[in-house]
């Protein structure tokens, strides 16, 4: 349940960036100068040249990131049933910093002429925008379904929580992997990489971080299921269907 704090921060911060970027690209109003100063201090300024659709891609990805945070916050508040688990203070602080930094990573895609208010948004929808958004919606739907399945394991038919113990989930992607919600998280970040045009190496670094982070969590969960449930389905993989 401590992850709820991450999504609160993400909704507020990335909502602020999204609003600022929208006003910048559509109205020509500049973002606060301290945002770009922080980018320069970290050694990563915005790209210097507009190559066509990067400014629209950045706005679209920031919107997807914010919508993802909103959905996850809503699920934490009204869908998931949490046990009494705690989180390490280092992981907690890192999580807060991550959701602040990830939105700033998207801003690095904004061309300098847009950043300076010299170019208003010109919507150029490309094939990778359509593919990325479609994949995003598909992964979001499955992630939500899997989280509902997990929550229902601790509820009776009337929706009342009756247990905080672990049970074996079935249905949707659980038929193939132990942690499909983690796999869906990876697909969401891959979809945003595609929406950025597939060539943003900084965002691909984010994708690889999510890959290793979610894979580790999935393996630990998979081993927990196998250790505690003797009849656990043998054909299920930990993270990626048929592969890993």
Short mmCIF file of C-alpha atoms in Angstrom, two decimals:
data_model
loop_
_atom_site.label_atom_id
_atom_site.label_comp_id
_atom_site.label_asym_id
_atom_site.label_seq_id
_atom_site.Cartn_x
_atom_site.Cartn_y
_atom_site.Cartn_z
CA UNK A 1 0.00 0.00 0.00
CA UNK A 2 3.01 2.32 0.31
CA UNK A 3 3.12 2.41 -3.49
CA UNK A 4 0.03 4.60 -3.24
CA UNK A 5 2.33 7.46 -2.25
CA UNK A 6 4.33 6.98 -5.46
CA UNK A 7 1.24 7.38 -7.61
CA UNK A 8 0.04 10.42 -5.68
CA UNK A 9 3.38 12.10 -6.36
CA UNK A 10 3.32 10.96 -9.99
CA UNK A 11 -0.21 12.25 -10.60
CA UNK A 12 0.62 15.65 -9.11
CA UNK A 13 4.11 16.11 -10.59
CA UNK A 14 3.51 14.63 -14.04
CA UNK A 15 0.14 16.40 -14.15
CA UNK A 16 2.03 19.65 -13.56
CA UNK A 17 4.52 18.81 -16.34
CA UNK A 18 1.73 17.75 -18.68
CA UNK A 19 -0.20 20.97 -18.10
CA UNK A 20 2.94 23.04 -18.57
CA UNK A 21 3.96 21.21 -21.73
CA UNK A 22 0.46 21.53 -23.18
CA UNK A 23 0.42 25.29 -22.52
CA UNK A 24 3.93 25.55 -23.97
CA UNK A 25 3.15 23.71 -27.19
CA UNK A 26 -0.38 24.96 -27.75
CA UNK A 27 -0.25 28.48 -26.33
CA UNK A 28 3.45 29.31 -26.48
CA UNK A 29 3.62 29.89 -22.71
CA UNK A 30 7.04 28.99 -21.31
CA UNK A 31 7.61 26.41 -18.61
CA UNK A 32 9.38 27.67 -15.46
CA UNK A 33 13.06 28.22 -16.22
CA UNK A 34 14.15 26.15 -13.21
CA UNK A 35 12.92 22.97 -14.95
CA UNK A 36 15.34 23.45 -17.85
CA UNK A 37 18.08 24.53 -15.43
CA UNK A 38 17.72 21.23 -13.58
CA UNK A 39 18.01 19.37 -16.90
CA UNK A 40 21.19 21.22 -17.75
CA UNK A 41 22.59 20.62 -14.25
CA UNK A 42 22.01 16.89 -14.73
CA UNK A 43 23.82 17.02 -18.05
CA UNK A 44 20.80 16.39 -20.26
CA UNK A 45 19.28 19.37 -22.04
CA UNK A 46 16.42 19.13 -24.50
CA UNK A 47 17.31 18.05 -28.02
CA UNK A 48 18.35 21.00 -30.13
CA UNK A 49 16.46 20.30 -33.33
CA UNK A 50 12.84 19.51 -34.13
CA UNK A 51 12.83 16.49 -36.46
CA UNK A 52 9.12 16.52 -37.18
CA UNK A 53 6.87 14.92 -34.59
CA UNK A 54 9.03 14.71 -31.44
CA UNK A 55 7.17 17.49 -29.64
CA UNK A 56 3.81 15.76 -30.23
CA UNK A 57 5.33 12.40 -29.20
CA UNK A 58 6.58 13.88 -25.93
CA UNK A 59 3.20 15.40 -25.14
CA UNK A 60 1.44 12.12 -25.94
CA UNK A 61 3.80 10.01 -23.83
CA UNK A 62 3.54 12.38 -20.89
CA UNK A 63 -0.25 12.08 -21.17
CA UNK A 64 0.00 8.26 -21.21
CA UNK A 65 2.31 8.31 -18.21
CA UNK A 66 -0.07 10.55 -16.27
CA UNK A 67 -3.10 8.40 -17.18
CA UNK A 68 -1.20 5.29 -16.07
CA UNK A 69 -0.44 6.92 -12.72
CA UNK A 70 -4.08 7.96 -12.30
CA UNK A 71 -5.31 4.44 -12.99
CA UNK A 72 -2.78 2.85 -10.64
CA UNK A 73 -3.66 5.34 -7.91
CA UNK A 74 -7.36 4.52 -8.32
CA UNK A 75 -6.59 0.79 -8.17
CA UNK A 76 -4.52 1.24 -5.01
CA UNK A 77 -7.34 3.18 -3.36
CA UNK A 78 -10.40 1.21 -4.50
CA UNK A 79 -9.40 -2.12 -6.06
CA UNK A 80 -6.39 -3.76 -4.44
CA UNK A 81 -6.54 -5.46 -1.05
CA UNK A 82 -3.18 -5.08 0.66
CA UNK A 83 -1.65 -7.15 3.43
CA UNK A 84 0.39 -5.62 6.26
CA UNK A 85 3.65 -5.65 4.29
CA UNK A 86 6.10 -2.77 4.67
CA UNK A 87 8.69 -1.19 2.39
CA UNK A 88 12.35 -0.41 3.01
CA UNK A 89 13.05 3.30 3.46
CA UNK A 90 15.65 3.24 0.66
CA UNK A 91 13.18 1.69 -1.79
CA UNK A 92 10.54 4.17 -0.67
CA UNK A 93 12.77 7.20 -1.31
CA UNK A 94 13.97 5.75 -4.61
CA UNK A 95 10.38 5.18 -5.73
CA UNK A 96 9.44 8.79 -5.04
CA UNK A 97 12.50 10.04 -6.93
CA UNK A 98 11.81 7.67 -9.83
CA UNK A 99 8.31 8.95 -10.52
CA UNK A 100 9.59 12.51 -10.45
CA UNK A 101 12.52 11.76 -12.76
CA UNK A 102 10.59 9.70 -15.29
CA UNK A 103 8.40 12.65 -16.31
CA UNK A 104 11.47 14.83 -16.70
CA UNK A 105 12.93 12.16 -18.97
CA UNK A 106 10.04 12.72 -21.36
CA UNK A 107 10.71 16.47 -21.39
CA UNK A 108 14.19 15.78 -22.74
CA UNK A 109 12.46 14.82 -25.99
CA UNK A 110 11.04 18.31 -26.45
CA UNK A 111 12.94 20.21 -29.19
CA UNK A 112 14.67 23.46 -28.21
CA UNK A 113 12.55 25.62 -30.50
CA UNK A 114 9.40 24.37 -28.77
CA UNK A 115 11.02 24.73 -25.36
CA UNK A 116 11.76 28.39 -26.11
CA UNK A 117 8.17 29.04 -27.16
CA UNK A 118 9.13 29.60 -30.79
CA UNK A 119 7.08 26.80 -32.28
CA UNK A 120 3.46 25.91 -31.53
CA UNK A 121 2.26 22.33 -31.65
CA UNK A 122 1.65 20.84 -35.09
CA UNK A 123 -0.02 17.46 -34.70
CA UNK A 124 1.63 14.89 -36.95
CA UNK A 125 0.23 11.45 -36.20
CA UNK A 126 2.65 8.71 -37.29
CA UNK A 127 2.36 4.93 -37.40
CA UNK A 128 4.30 4.53 -34.17
CA UNK A 129 1.83 6.74 -32.32
CA UNK A 130 -1.03 4.44 -33.35
CA UNK A 131 0.92 1.25 -32.54
CA UNK A 132 2.16 2.62 -29.21
CA UNK A 133 -1.23 3.84 -28.00
CA UNK A 134 -2.94 0.61 -29.08
CA UNK A 135 -0.37 -1.46 -27.20
CA UNK A 136 -0.73 0.84 -24.18
CA UNK A 137 -4.52 0.35 -24.04
CA UNK A 138 -4.18 -3.42 -24.48
CA UNK A 139 -1.59 -3.75 -21.68
CA UNK A 140 -3.55 -1.42 -19.38
CA UNK A 141 -6.73 -3.47 -19.73
CA UNK A 142 -4.96 -6.72 -18.93
CA UNK A 143 -3.06 -5.24 -16.01
CA UNK A 144 -6.33 -3.97 -14.51
CA UNK A 145 -8.03 -7.33 -15.02
CA UNK A 146 -5.16 -9.16 -13.31
CA UNK A 147 -5.20 -6.76 -10.35
CA UNK A 148 -8.96 -7.30 -9.99
CA UNK A 149 -8.38 -11.08 -9.99
CA UNK A 150 -5.79 -10.73 -7.22
CA UNK A 151 -8.09 -8.50 -5.18
CA UNK A 152 -11.03 -10.88 -5.55
CA UNK A 153 -8.98 -13.70 -4.03
CA UNK A 154 -9.35 -11.89 -0.69
CA UNK A 155 -13.04 -11.06 -1.04
CA UNK A 156 -16.29 -13.00 -0.88
CA UNK A 157 -18.97 -12.82 -3.57
CA UNK A 158 -20.46 -9.68 -2.02
CA UNK A 159 -17.10 -7.88 -2.25
CA UNK A 160 -16.27 -7.96 1.46
CA UNK A 161 -12.64 -8.62 2.41
CA UNK A 162 -12.50 -11.94 4.27
CA UNK A 163 -8.80 -12.77 4.19
CA UNK A 164 -5.36 -11.25 3.69
CA UNK A 165 -3.68 -14.58 2.94
CA UNK A 166 -2.22 -15.57 -0.44
CA UNK A 167 -4.04 -17.84 -2.88
CA UNK A 168 -3.33 -19.14 -6.36
CA UNK A 169 -4.85 -16.82 -9.00
CA UNK A 170 -6.47 -18.08 -12.21
CA UNK A 171 -7.84 -16.35 -15.27
CA UNK A 172 -6.62 -13.92 -17.95
CA UNK A 173 -2.81 -13.89 -18.25
CA UNK A 174 -2.44 -15.79 -14.98
CA UNK A 175 -2.96 -18.93 -17.05
CA UNK A 176 0.50 -18.37 -18.57
CA UNK A 177 2.58 -16.48 -16.00
CA UNK A 178 2.69 -16.02 -12.25
CA UNK A 179 2.91 -12.22 -12.40
CA UNK A 180 1.13 -10.93 -15.51
CA UNK A 181 0.62 -7.50 -13.91
CA UNK A 182 4.42 -7.11 -13.89
CA UNK A 183 4.62 -8.24 -17.51
CA UNK A 184 1.91 -5.72 -18.40
CA UNK A 185 3.95 -2.98 -16.67
CA UNK A 186 6.87 -3.77 -18.95
CA UNK A 187 4.60 -3.67 -22.01
CA UNK A 188 3.30 -0.26 -20.94
CA UNK A 189 6.79 1.21 -20.90
CA UNK A 190 7.64 -0.48 -24.20
CA UNK A 191 4.48 1.05 -25.69
CA UNK A 192 5.67 4.50 -24.62
CA UNK A 193 9.08 3.82 -26.18
CA UNK A 194 7.29 2.97 -29.43
CA UNK A 195 5.16 6.13 -29.13
CA UNK A 196 8.38 8.16 -28.91
CA UNK A 197 9.39 6.72 -32.27
CA UNK A 198 11.54 3.81 -30.98
CA UNK A 199 14.74 5.88 -31.18
CA UNK A 200 14.82 7.60 -27.78
CA UNK A 201 17.73 5.80 -26.10
CA UNK A 202 17.16 7.53 -22.77
CA UNK A 203 13.65 6.09 -22.58
CA UNK A 204 14.92 2.65 -23.58
CA UNK A 205 17.17 2.85 -20.51
CA UNK A 206 13.98 3.35 -18.48
CA UNK A 207 12.47 0.30 -20.22
CA UNK A 208 15.47 -1.86 -19.32
CA UNK A 209 15.28 -0.69 -15.71
CA UNK A 210 11.60 -1.71 -15.61
CA UNK A 211 12.48 -5.04 -17.25
CA UNK A 212 15.05 -6.03 -14.63
CA UNK A 213 13.06 -4.59 -11.72
CA UNK A 214 9.84 -6.36 -12.64
CA UNK A 215 11.62 -9.58 -13.62
CA UNK A 216 13.26 -9.79 -10.20
CA UNK A 217 9.96 -9.21 -8.42
CA UNK A 218 8.26 -11.79 -10.65
CA UNK A 219 10.87 -14.46 -9.94
CA UNK A 220 10.54 -13.92 -6.19
CA UNK A 221 6.74 -14.20 -6.42
CA UNK A 222 6.99 -17.27 -8.66
CA UNK A 223 9.29 -19.01 -6.17
CA UNK A 224 6.91 -18.09 -3.33
CA UNK A 225 3.99 -19.71 -5.16
CA UNK A 226 5.98 -22.86 -5.93
CA UNK A 227 7.21 -23.15 -2.35
CA UNK A 228 3.84 -22.62 -0.65
CA UNK A 229 1.44 -24.36 -3.06
CA UNK A 230 2.32 -27.94 -3.95
CA UNK A 231 -0.30 -28.08 -6.71
CA UNK A 232 0.87 -24.86 -8.37
CA UNK A 233 0.59 -25.15 -12.19
CA UNK A 234 3.87 -26.43 -13.61
CA UNK A 235 3.43 -24.82 -17.02
CA UNK A 236 3.39 -21.24 -15.73
CA UNK A 237 6.42 -19.08 -16.32
CA UNK A 238 7.42 -16.35 -13.87
CA UNK A 239 7.31 -13.24 -16.02
CA UNK A 240 7.13 -13.56 -19.82
CA UNK A 241 4.73 -16.11 -21.33
CA UNK A 242 6.47 -19.21 -22.78
CA UNK A 243 9.90 -17.58 -22.29
CA UNK A 244 10.89 -16.67 -18.71
#
